Amino acid sequence: MLGPEEADLMTSRGPGLETLFDAALLGLGAVIAYVSWGYGFGSLARPGPGLYPFFLGAAIVVCSVAVIATRAHRTSGGQRLDRREARILVTMTCTFCLWILAMPVLGYVLVTFITAYAFCKVLALEGWRKPLALSATTAAFVYLLFGHWLYIDLPRGILFE
Amino acid sequence: MQGWDLLVTGFAHSLTSVNLVACFAGALIGTLVGVLPGLGPTATMALLLPFTIPYGPTTGLIMMTGIWYGAMYGGSTTSVLVNIPGEAASVITCLDGHQMAKQGRAGAALALVAGGSFVAGTLGILGLQFLAPLLGNAALSFGPPEFLGFMILAFVLLANLSADAPLKGALMIAFGLFLSTIGINPMDSYPRFTFGTEKLMLGIDFLPIAMGLFGISEVLSTAVAKHAPPVVSGVRLRELYPNRDEVRRSVKPMLRGSVLGFFMGLLPGPCTVISTFVSYSLEKRLSKTPQRFGHGAVEGVVGPESANNSAVMGSMIPLLTLGIPFAAPSAIMLAGLRMHNVEPGPTLFGTHPDVFWTFIAAMYLGNLMLLLLNLPLVGIFARVASIRPPLLLPVISVICLVGVYSVRNAFFDVWVMIAAGVVGFFLRRWGYPIAPFIIGVVLGPTTEVSLRQTLLMFKGDMSLIADRPLAMLMLLIALACIVWRFVARLRGRPPVLAMDEGKAL
């Protein structure tokens, strides 16, 4: 059951974000078309490097405008993001990013263990034993699979080299 | 060597330990993925593609198809037992399959589904075996205008069939095509959209985008969803016997589903999903007792389940003969083959006959493996469905991260994957279809080359395309599809084949 605060978020913030996304696509299409213009069209008999991407940029602009116009005429069928969902999404994305940033320092085994543990906690896996066991198993699996079976040279971390 | 000789050689190659293991692993993983709600076959194929690279193109292709195929088998298990479709192509099976389970006929339903899937799979492979080389030979005479015509038709059908909002489908195709233009253009060595960055000179690799759009976005979508673990009732081996009446009523739907599914597989879009809906409505229309549908009609279970298995094989035809993937899983396969410098298309049968025939032979074996795997272990697979996402998602997330990094040892690829994952999450949420996007990325370079070669060939006069009957036919069909969609919209009737975007994946 949603609280009043969450319900409020679903009605106010959701559609705004969706329209912003459509507008971003529209803007991106315009930028693609503009940049392609600079690459040169050539002629139809000898097409230049800008012709094809310009056409795609223009197609993105046209489709985005049509999508925005269509939405103005009907209620959006898209689902909106509430606070709980936004929290999970942001935390998981940050954890993904942290994996990249921490990998060169901590090495792939340790960073995999920490990341897996963080994911378990974000996903509300109860207690500490289950997350710990799952993270340790995952790290061991990654070590055996990538390090020993596939012989992939992954960063061991400046702390362990 | 011709026909059967090549097939025998294919069997000899497929019976190597590596290919057998790949076939079995693909079938098993596919079945598990089909059983588990959330993670679809496309995401799994993208996730496991890096692991197949050391083993060559044939092994990779066998494993990827095994996953796709296995998911079609496995998806029906949870549909019948717990009324939760393991993946999109098993949604329709819930209607009558779960009703059969409620009437104590779960075992019979599962056995008939497995039997139907086996028959459909075998007929599909036979169709692929005989039709693909013929079409491949015919496609040898295709020039750039014909390929351009095929691409345009594929994009129009994809936008029309894969979404209830074709504009969003078209937008995704255009965006995918654009993404493929980043980097040095091979036709004139001109760097585009690199903004002086060296990392972008070679373009954005397909794999991080696919893993992000299908793997990470699915992880994020599953993570934010609220889950209640399903209660799964077990099925014992001795309960797997259908009665004589059920078998009799299943034979025709099984055969009809097989043929229908195979031809639906030739269409762009989520062919496996569409084939199940078309098969279900066909069976209901042909039935003398349509009122039984929705209340445990065995025809409504066997027909669609046969159709989705056969559709997998049908969809391999455009991939292998033209090099054009019409569905997201075949786009992943194309990317995998390209990683090994194998370019599917009309020349595949001449340049790499071993890849095609070993693949065909392995599919026969894989189909048999799936039957043997699914019937006795159905109880275990059903229990897998009760695994909670918090136990699965951390493992999948970490494998995505390490997997994408390990391909080129590049953190840039991991950033691309995460960005694609977050974008994919919102695309799913707001009803943008992801499959056209990824197909656009894969087909982008071929489309541009076909377009530019056609323009060069016709010296800029595109009206000359009227002299190429096949290309013209493709363009006319594409135009007819757009007009049909437009007229249907004006009349306020949605086209029959339009699918829900999220489910279509």
XYZ file of C-alpha atoms in Angstrom:
666
model
C 0.000 0.000 0.000
C 1.464 3.363 -0.956
C 1.748 6.187 1.531
C 0.305 9.612 0.652
C 3.802 10.974 0.061
C 4.615 8.215 -2.428
C 1.263 8.522 -4.125
C 1.918 12.225 -4.504
C 5.287 11.517 -6.078
C 3.720 9.111 -8.543
C 1.311 11.709 -9.812
C 3.572 14.734 -9.814
C 7.126 13.685 -10.662
C 6.487 10.784 -13.051
C 5.022 12.413 -16.146
C 7.489 15.318 -15.881
C 10.442 12.967 -16.062
C 8.944 11.076 -18.985
C 8.307 14.257 -20.963
C 11.823 15.416 -20.121
C 13.144 12.149 -21.528
C 11.191 12.640 -24.762
C 12.452 16.209 -24.966
C 16.020 14.973 -24.455
C 15.580 12.543 -27.355
C 14.238 15.396 -29.474
C 17.228 17.555 -28.532
C 19.605 14.709 -29.261
C 18.064 14.224 -32.693
C 18.541 17.931 -33.419
C 22.192 17.772 -32.288
C 22.818 14.685 -34.471
C 21.314 16.449 -37.488
C 23.326 19.620 -36.799
C 26.655 17.817 -36.323
C 26.017 15.641 -39.415
C 25.418 18.812 -41.436
C 29.021 19.744 -40.707
C 30.337 16.431 -42.068
C 29.092 17.241 -45.549
C 26.254 15.709 -47.534
C 28.054 15.244 -50.831
C 25.505 14.619 -53.569
C 22.979 11.826 -54.078
C 25.279 10.395 -56.741
C 28.279 10.558 -54.371
C 26.908 10.672 -50.817
C 29.116 12.247 -48.159
C 29.659 11.022 -44.571
C 27.004 13.359 -43.157
C 24.062 12.333 -45.330
C 23.039 9.133 -43.541
C 23.391 10.397 -39.931
C 21.622 13.639 -40.888
C 18.704 11.588 -42.149
C 18.701 9.599 -38.869
C 18.866 12.782 -36.761
C 15.931 14.191 -38.700
C 14.004 10.925 -38.242
C 14.636 11.065 -34.475
C 13.366 14.678 -34.354
C 10.222 13.836 -36.338
C 9.442 10.708 -34.284
C 10.098 12.494 -30.966
C 7.797 15.369 -31.912
C 5.126 12.847 -32.907
C 5.553 10.914 -29.628
C 5.280 14.123 -27.567
C 2.254 15.273 -29.596
C 0.575 11.876 -29.197
C 1.137 11.939 -25.439
C -0.545 15.344 -25.191
C -3.722 13.730 -26.518
C -3.871 10.727 -24.214
C -3.033 9.644 -20.720
C 0.423 8.137 -20.534
C 0.550 4.364 -20.156
C 4.082 4.507 -18.731
C 4.684 3.617 -15.102
C 6.054 6.278 -12.811
C 8.808 6.033 -10.237
C 7.998 6.178 -6.509
C 10.463 6.986 -3.744
C 11.302 3.355 -2.853
C 11.963 2.517 -6.490
C 14.041 5.655 -7.010
C 16.126 4.781 -3.930
C 16.829 1.251 -5.166
C 17.604 2.482 -8.675
C 20.033 5.172 -7.501
C 21.772 2.911 -4.955
C 22.202 0.077 -7.438
C 23.537 2.414 -10.130
C 25.978 3.944 -7.629
C 27.125 0.445 -6.636
C 27.769 -0.393 -10.296
C 29.838 2.792 -10.636
C 31.729 2.070 -7.417
C 32.732 -1.317 -8.800
C 34.536 0.444 -11.681
C 36.165 3.059 -9.471
C 37.302 0.637 -6.756
C 38.449 -2.193 -9.041
C 41.947 -0.807 -9.881
C 42.642 -0.258 -6.177
C 41.060 -3.249 -4.482
C 41.298 -5.829 -7.262
C 38.481 -7.842 -8.789
C 38.018 -10.445 -6.060
C 37.645 -8.042 -3.163
C 35.605 -5.522 -5.107
C 33.288 -8.295 -6.330
C 32.773 -9.444 -2.747
C 31.993 -5.920 -1.537
C 29.728 -5.135 -4.493
C 27.783 -8.378 -4.147
C 27.317 -7.670 -0.419
C 26.113 -4.146 -1.201
C 23.639 -5.496 -3.766
C 22.307 -7.985 -1.203
C 21.687 -5.200 1.298
C 20.084 -2.908 -1.318
C 17.770 -5.760 -2.270
C 16.860 -6.235 1.389
C 18.319 -9.711 1.905
C 17.755 -10.217 5.637
C 20.478 -10.571 8.273
C 24.217 -10.643 7.624
C 24.910 -14.361 7.268
C 23.039 -14.890 3.991
C 24.489 -11.778 2.300
C 27.965 -12.681 3.532
C 27.702 -16.270 2.301
C 26.274 -15.198 -1.048
C 28.951 -12.505 -1.573
C 31.767 -14.888 -0.644
C 30.408 -17.589 -2.973
C 29.992 -15.072 -5.806
C 33.543 -13.739 -5.358
C 34.941 -17.284 -5.300
C 32.919 -18.184 -8.408
C 34.166 -15.095 -10.277
C 37.764 -15.868 -9.224
C 37.544 -19.478 -10.412
C 35.662 -18.691 -13.618
C 37.582 -15.672 -14.857
C 40.943 -16.109 -13.198
C 41.457 -19.866 -13.408
C 39.186 -21.223 -16.108
C 39.146 -18.434 -18.715
C 42.654 -17.090 -17.829
C 41.492 -13.483 -18.069
C 43.948 -10.959 -16.741
C 41.792 -8.904 -14.397
C 43.172 -6.155 -12.125
C 44.423 -7.590 -8.836
C 44.514 -4.143 -7.257
C 47.418 -1.973 -6.144
C 47.025 -3.323 -2.638
C 47.711 -6.902 -3.752
C 50.297 -6.561 -6.501
C 29.532 -32.683 -50.640
C 25.789 -32.206 -50.713
C 22.797 -32.311 -48.348
C 22.922 -35.378 -46.156
C 26.716 -35.755 -46.446
C 27.120 -32.274 -45.029
C 24.640 -33.104 -42.280
C 26.574 -36.258 -41.364
C 29.763 -34.184 -41.194
C 27.839 -31.696 -39.073
C 26.878 -34.504 -36.687
C 30.509 -35.593 -36.495
C 31.538 -32.027 -35.561
C 28.693 -31.532 -33.127
C 29.535 -34.729 -31.268
C 32.792 -33.220 -29.994
C 32.876 -32.807 -26.238
C 32.992 -28.984 -26.420
C 29.944 -28.731 -28.664
C 27.993 -31.308 -26.678
C 28.737 -29.475 -23.437
C 27.798 -26.146 -25.054
C 24.554 -27.667 -26.323
C 23.696 -29.164 -22.945
C 24.723 -26.022 -21.015
C 22.675 -23.830 -23.378
C 19.631 -26.090 -23.043
C 19.926 -26.255 -19.257
C 20.583 -22.546 -18.736
C 17.811 -21.707 -21.200
C 15.349 -23.917 -19.324
C 16.308 -22.296 -16.015
C 15.965 -18.835 -17.538
C 12.598 -19.797 -18.961
C 11.492 -20.950 -15.541
C 12.744 -17.878 -13.675
C 10.470 -14.878 -14.134
C 12.401 -11.704 -14.908
C 15.530 -12.773 -16.699
C 14.717 -13.387 -20.377
C 16.627 -15.349 -23.011
C 17.989 -12.194 -24.711
C 19.509 -10.903 -21.469
C 21.027 -14.303 -20.734
C 22.467 -14.610 -24.221
C 24.032 -11.148 -23.949
C 25.345 -12.060 -20.514
C 26.939 -15.319 -21.643
C 28.235 -14.191 -25.028
C 31.692 -13.212 -23.679
C 32.145 -16.743 -22.282
C 31.617 -18.352 -25.681
C 34.312 -16.288 -27.421
C 37.234 -18.651 -26.639
C 35.362 -21.629 -28.133
C 34.743 -20.528 -31.720
C 31.687 -19.457 -33.720
C 29.937 -22.814 -33.989
C 30.109 -23.566 -30.280
C 28.923 -20.056 -29.493
C 26.012 -20.317 -31.930
C 24.996 -23.717 -30.538
C 25.000 -22.442 -26.968
C 23.117 -19.248 -27.810
C 20.391 -21.105 -29.720
C 20.226 -23.676 -26.930
C 19.476 -20.880 -24.462
C 16.769 -19.368 -26.648
C 15.276 -22.742 -27.368
C 15.519 -23.936 -23.766
C 13.767 -20.794 -22.561
C 10.802 -21.673 -24.777
C 10.640 -25.111 -23.110
C 11.168 -23.851 -19.573
C 8.794 -20.896 -19.800
C 5.790 -23.175 -19.933
C 6.598 -24.957 -16.648
C 5.791 -22.020 -14.373
C 2.892 -20.968 -16.613
C 1.238 -24.331 -16.014
C 2.194 -24.864 -12.375
C 2.041 -21.414 -10.794
C 0.284 -19.257 -13.396
C 3.409 -17.097 -13.786
C 4.947 -17.054 -17.269
C 8.698 -17.592 -17.066
C 9.109 -15.493 -20.198
C 6.945 -13.546 -22.644
C 6.297 -16.404 -25.104
C 4.601 -18.441 -22.360
C 2.062 -15.810 -21.293
C -0.739 -17.406 -23.313
C 0.010 -20.854 -21.814
C -1.173 -19.576 -18.430
C -4.749 -19.326 -19.714
C -5.411 -23.022 -20.224
C -2.241 -24.597 -18.810
C -2.913 -23.425 -15.272
C -6.563 -24.376 -15.582
C -5.437 -27.906 -16.471
C -3.193 -27.866 -13.384
C -6.158 -26.841 -11.225
C -8.069 -29.814 -12.615
C -5.213 -32.134 -11.600
C -3.842 -32.439 -15.152
C -0.588 -30.459 -14.636
C 1.573 -33.483 -15.400
C -0.338 -34.222 -18.594
C -0.140 -30.567 -19.666
C 3.623 -30.483 -19.104
C 4.176 -33.771 -20.917
C 2.119 -32.631 -23.906
C 3.929 -29.278 -23.963
C 7.299 -31.034 -23.908
C 6.178 -33.448 -26.631
C 4.733 -30.623 -28.722
C 7.868 -28.541 -28.291
C 9.984 -31.504 -29.375
C 7.907 -32.184 -32.491
C 7.748 -28.473 -33.373
C 11.468 -28.064 -32.764
C 12.280 -31.035 -34.994
C 9.982 -29.819 -37.781
C 11.483 -26.331 -37.414
C 15.009 -27.689 -37.766
C 13.932 -29.696 -40.824
C 12.482 -26.522 -42.330
C 15.666 -24.629 -41.561
C 17.819 -27.430 -42.951
C 16.024 -27.502 -46.305
C 14.942 -23.885 -46.751
C 18.002 -21.988 -45.541
C 20.452 -23.231 -48.208
C 17.826 -22.664 -50.933
C 17.118 -19.126 -49.780
C 20.830 -18.539 -49.253
C 21.479 -19.474 -52.884
C 18.649 -17.246 -54.059
C 20.008 -14.387 -51.956
C 23.360 -14.611 -53.745
C 21.799 -12.677 -56.619
C 20.695 -9.853 -54.310
C 22.386 -6.514 -54.799
C 22.480 -3.421 -52.554
C 18.962 -2.251 -53.630
C 17.447 -5.603 -52.580
C 19.239 -5.515 -49.221
C 18.129 -1.919 -48.717
C 14.557 -2.965 -49.531
C 14.778 -5.814 -46.994
C 16.160 -3.483 -44.315
C 13.418 -0.908 -44.841
C 10.737 -3.607 -44.790
C 12.251 -5.150 -41.654
C 12.308 -1.785 -39.873
C 8.726 -0.964 -40.831
C 7.471 -4.392 -39.721
C 9.520 -4.181 -36.540
C 8.030 -0.807 -35.628
C 4.562 -2.092 -36.487
C 4.659 -5.462 -34.802
C 6.824 -5.028 -31.756
C 4.947 -2.204 -30.116
C 1.497 -0.824 -29.565
C 3.133 2.544 -30.192
C 4.857 2.236 -33.587
C 6.247 5.755 -33.311
C 8.274 4.721 -30.286
C 9.432 1.636 -32.191
C 10.523 3.805 -35.129
C 12.269 6.205 -32.754
C 14.190 3.338 -31.187
C 15.223 1.974 -34.598
C 16.486 5.391 -35.674
C 18.365 5.807 -32.405
C 19.942 2.354 -32.728
C 20.951 3.101 -36.316
C 22.514 6.375 -35.182
C 24.548 4.664 -32.463
C 26.142 2.460 -35.119
C 27.403 5.552 -37.003
C 29.693 6.569 -34.120
C 33.361 6.035 -34.981
C 35.334 5.867 -38.212
C 33.072 5.210 -41.158
C 34.603 2.264 -43.057
C 33.372 3.558 -46.443
C 35.340 6.815 -46.423
C 37.426 6.532 -43.204
C 35.732 9.658 -41.857
C 35.412 9.863 -38.044
C 31.887 10.757 -36.964
C 30.553 11.772 -33.526
C 33.894 10.970 -31.876
C 34.416 14.546 -30.629
C 38.169 13.966 -30.718
C 37.968 11.043 -28.285
C 40.221 8.131 -29.203
C 37.964 5.645 -27.404
C 35.129 6.404 -29.801
C 37.192 6.030 -32.987
C 36.368 2.315 -33.264
C 32.746 2.990 -32.364
C 30.721 1.759 -29.422
C 30.988 -1.988 -29.022
C 27.713 -3.879 -29.407
C 28.151 -6.157 -26.403
C 28.115 -3.526 -23.599
C 25.025 -1.954 -25.152
C 23.257 -5.323 -25.381
C 24.271 -6.359 -21.863
C 23.193 -2.993 -20.510
C 19.878 -2.833 -22.346
C 18.904 -6.411 -21.663
C 20.956 -7.524 -18.632
C 21.398 -4.500 -16.366
C 18.020 -2.966 -17.212
C 16.315 -6.258 -16.356
C 18.261 -6.455 -13.104
C 17.155 -2.902 -12.241
C 13.547 -3.551 -13.264
C 13.400 -6.746 -11.203
C 15.110 -5.035 -8.253
C 12.549 -2.241 -8.023
C 9.552 -4.546 -8.472
C 7.777 -5.957 -5.435
C 7.916 -9.745 -5.337
C 5.943 -12.368 -3.541
C 7.593 -15.794 -3.889
C 5.214 -18.194 -5.673
C 3.984 -21.324 -3.994
C 5.034 -24.217 -6.206
C 3.421 -27.606 -6.086
C 5.557 -30.524 -7.157
C 4.862 -32.858 -10.064
C 5.855 -36.505 -9.904
C 7.107 -38.507 -12.856
C 4.175 -40.923 -12.771
C 1.755 -38.018 -13.164
C 3.187 -37.149 -16.560
C 0.894 -39.392 -18.600
C -1.736 -37.678 -20.726
C -4.864 -39.722 -21.418
C -5.827 -40.945 -24.883
C -8.328 -38.140 -25.468
C -5.769 -35.469 -24.560
C -3.214 -36.976 -26.944
C -5.784 -37.199 -29.737
C -6.811 -33.577 -29.267
C -3.161 -32.422 -29.222
C -1.905 -33.883 -32.496
C -3.423 -31.379 -34.947
C -2.721 -28.245 -32.828
C 0.849 -29.481 -32.447
C 1.342 -29.768 -36.223
C -0.540 -26.549 -36.989
C 1.449 -24.699 -34.323
C 4.706 -26.047 -35.736
C 4.018 -24.865 -39.286
C 2.487 -21.554 -38.207
C 5.311 -20.811 -35.766
C 7.976 -21.549 -38.354
C 6.538 -19.038 -40.807
C 5.877 -16.474 -38.058
C 9.573 -16.794 -37.244
C 10.345 -15.285 -40.649
C 8.711 -12.014 -39.587
C 10.592 -9.215 -37.855
C 9.748 -8.570 -34.246
C 9.053 -10.770 -31.237
C 8.103 -13.734 -33.422
C 7.983 -16.272 -30.593
C 5.472 -14.175 -28.647
C 3.321 -13.282 -31.648
C 3.240 -16.899 -32.840
C 1.709 -18.043 -29.535
C -1.103 -15.491 -29.716
C -1.853 -16.280 -33.372
C -1.777 -20.029 -32.705
C -4.108 -19.668 -29.715
C -6.677 -17.662 -31.667
C -6.390 -20.076 -34.610
C -7.013 -23.101 -32.367
C -9.938 -21.391 -30.708
C -11.426 -20.517 -34.086
C -11.010 -24.053 -35.431
C -12.286 -25.755 -32.306
C -15.765 -27.278 -32.223
C -15.922 -26.352 -28.537
C -14.364 -22.877 -28.288
C -16.111 -22.331 -24.946
C -13.590 -24.749 -23.361
C -10.750 -22.305 -24.092
C -9.716 -20.530 -20.925
C -11.019 -23.466 -18.869
C -8.268 -26.011 -19.527
C -8.406 -26.762 -23.273
C -5.390 -28.853 -24.158
C -5.356 -27.375 -27.688
C -4.789 -23.914 -26.183
C -1.673 -25.186 -24.448
C -0.068 -27.421 -27.064
C -0.641 -25.200 -30.124
C 1.044 -22.035 -28.799
C 3.875 -23.941 -27.105
C 4.633 -25.762 -30.375
C 4.462 -22.476 -32.260
C 7.007 -20.648 -30.101
C 9.580 -23.430 -30.430
C 9.165 -23.606 -34.168
C 9.375 -19.812 -34.450
C 12.886 -19.884 -32.986
C 14.033 -22.026 -35.912
C 12.108 -19.933 -38.442
C 13.801 -16.775 -37.209
C 17.205 -18.338 -37.864
C 16.478 -18.242 -41.620
C 16.714 -14.450 -42.147
C 19.738 -14.399 -39.848
C 21.662 -17.151 -41.594
C 20.608 -16.508 -45.204
C 20.499 -12.702 -45.297
C 22.523 -11.735 -42.241
C 19.489 -9.767 -41.034
C 18.339 -10.538 -37.488
C 14.599 -10.022 -37.138
C 14.481 -10.524 -33.353
C 16.581 -9.389 -30.403
C 18.060 -12.854 -29.609
C 19.164 -13.324 -33.233
C 20.764 -9.852 -33.109
C 22.883 -11.123 -30.212
C 23.784 -14.214 -32.267
C 24.799 -12.040 -35.211
C 27.041 -9.989 -32.949
C 28.562 -13.194 -31.579
C 29.278 -14.554 -35.061
C 30.824 -11.235 -36.109
C 33.143 -11.410 -33.111
C 34.572 -14.517 -34.793
C 34.729 -12.824 -38.213
C 31.892 -15.001 -39.475
C 29.439 -12.898 -41.452
C 26.095 -14.673 -41.851
C 24.420 -14.106 -45.187
C 24.138 -15.665 -48.633
C 27.830 -16.555 -48.702
C 27.755 -18.390 -45.352
C 26.917 -21.726 -46.979
C 29.948 -21.450 -49.250
C 32.484 -19.902 -46.882
C 31.504 -21.565 -43.592
C 29.371 -24.646 -44.395
C 30.756 -26.295 -41.241
C 29.165 -23.584 -39.057
C 25.718 -24.095 -40.588
C 25.663 -27.892 -40.696
C 27.229 -28.385 -37.268
C 24.649 -25.977 -35.931
C 21.802 -27.929 -37.587
C 23.105 -31.237 -36.225
C 23.581 -29.787 -32.745
C 20.030 -28.474 -32.799
C 18.685 -31.983 -33.413
C 20.714 -33.186 -30.439
C 19.743 -30.162 -28.348
C 16.072 -30.742 -29.023
C 16.409 -34.316 -27.793
C 18.407 -33.179 -24.760
C 15.677 -30.694 -23.866
C 13.014 -33.379 -24.008
C 15.045 -35.709 -21.809
C 15.939 -32.859 -19.463
C 12.508 -31.320 -19.129
C 10.293 -34.307 -18.473
C 12.086 -36.039 -15.577
C 13.345 -32.818 -13.977
C 10.140 -30.842 -14.268
C 9.623 -30.889 -10.496
C 13.083 -29.437 -9.850
C 12.664 -26.728 -12.492
C 9.336 -25.783 -10.971
C 11.017 -25.283 -7.592
C 13.630 -22.992 -9.178
C 10.806 -20.530 -9.774
C 10.566 -19.944 -6.028
C 14.139 -18.540 -5.780
C 13.826 -14.940 -4.651
C 15.378 -12.105 -6.726
C 17.604 -10.855 -3.818
C 19.489 -14.163 -4.102
C 19.864 -14.043 -7.868
C 20.364 -10.397 -8.768
C 23.690 -9.789 -6.949
C 25.237 -12.754 -8.784
C 23.850 -11.667 -12.177
C 24.957 -8.047 -11.622
C 28.505 -9.000 -10.742
C 28.786 -11.427 -13.681
C 27.570 -8.651 -16.017
C 30.251 -6.296 -14.663
C 33.163 -8.728 -14.818
C 31.906 -10.293 -18.062
C 31.753 -7.065 -20.054
C 35.093 -5.880 -18.686
C 36.794 -9.158 -19.559
C 36.036 -8.902 -23.306
C 38.429 -5.997 -24.007
C 39.768 -5.243 -20.510
C 38.203 -1.794 -20.855
C 36.442 0.139 -18.100
C 34.936 2.274 -20.857
C 32.792 -0.709 -21.885
C 31.541 -1.083 -18.312
C 30.528 2.599 -18.227
C 28.709 2.128 -21.537
C 26.927 -0.931 -20.133
C 25.792 0.880 -16.979
C 24.584 3.893 -18.978
C 22.741 1.583 -21.404
C 21.254 -0.263 -18.407
C 19.836 2.863 -16.812
C 18.524 4.140 -20.150
C 17.059 0.676 -20.817
C 15.332 0.723 -17.426
C 13.502 3.936 -18.309
C 12.795 2.783 -21.850
C 11.066 -0.331 -20.507
C 9.181 1.659 -17.942
C 7.859 4.175 -20.421
C 6.898 1.654 -23.044
C 9.754 2.109 -25.508
C 10.556 -1.247 -27.149
C 14.170 -2.288 -26.701
C 14.383 -4.959 -29.415
C 14.127 -2.460 -32.336
C 16.868 -0.413 -30.684
C 19.334 -3.290 -30.529
C 18.419 -4.527 -34.024
C 19.022 -0.974 -35.263
C 22.488 -1.001 -33.698
C 23.367 -4.335 -35.339
C 21.932 -3.522 -38.758
C 23.181 0.075 -38.845
C 26.432 -0.493 -40.776
C 24.768 -2.820 -43.343
C 21.935 -0.347 -43.846
C 24.316 2.540 -44.479
C 26.473 0.511 -46.847
C 23.382 -0.709 -48.761
C 21.999 2.833 -48.994
C 25.241 4.407 -50.176
C 25.985 1.593 -52.632
C 22.457 1.864 -54.028
C 22.850 5.621 -54.471
C 26.215 5.135 -56.180
C 24.784 2.375 -58.373
C 21.814 4.480 -59.486
C 23.955 7.647 -59.710
C 21.607 9.305 -57.235
C 18.431 8.542 -59.215
C 16.408 6.456 -56.775
C 13.542 6.100 -59.256
C 15.676 3.413 -60.927
C 14.752 1.130 -58.029
C 11.540 0.487 -59.992
C 13.689 -1.638 -62.337
C 14.537 -3.986 -59.448
C 11.315 -5.974 -58.909
C 12.255 -7.582 -55.589
C 13.472 -4.352 -54.019
C 10.349 -2.612 -55.303
C 8.144 -5.356 -53.872
C 9.774 -4.959 -50.438
C 9.228 -1.207 -50.502
C 5.600 -1.618 -51.585
C 4.933 -4.099 -48.758
C 6.556 -1.659 -46.317
C 4.341 1.141 -47.645
C 1.257 -1.072 -47.395
C 2.110 -1.830 -43.738
C 2.349 1.875 -42.922
C -0.968 2.601 -44.698
C -2.632 -0.385 -42.982
C -1.493 0.824 -39.569
C -2.638 4.349 -40.337
C -6.066 3.229 -41.560
C -6.478 0.911 -38.538
C -5.684 3.832 -36.264
C -8.168 6.111 -38.026
C -10.848 3.461 -37.603
C -9.928 3.157 -33.948
C -9.029 -0.524 -34.272
C -5.579 -1.579 -33.087
C -3.843 -4.004 -35.481
C -4.228 -7.626 -34.432
C -0.525 -8.355 -34.201
C 0.496 -5.311 -32.154
C 2.138 -6.527 -28.978
C 2.721 -5.093 -25.583
C 6.238 -3.668 -25.701
C 7.415 -4.956 -22.411
C 6.155 -8.455 -22.984
C 7.492 -8.481 -26.486
C 11.009 -8.831 -25.256
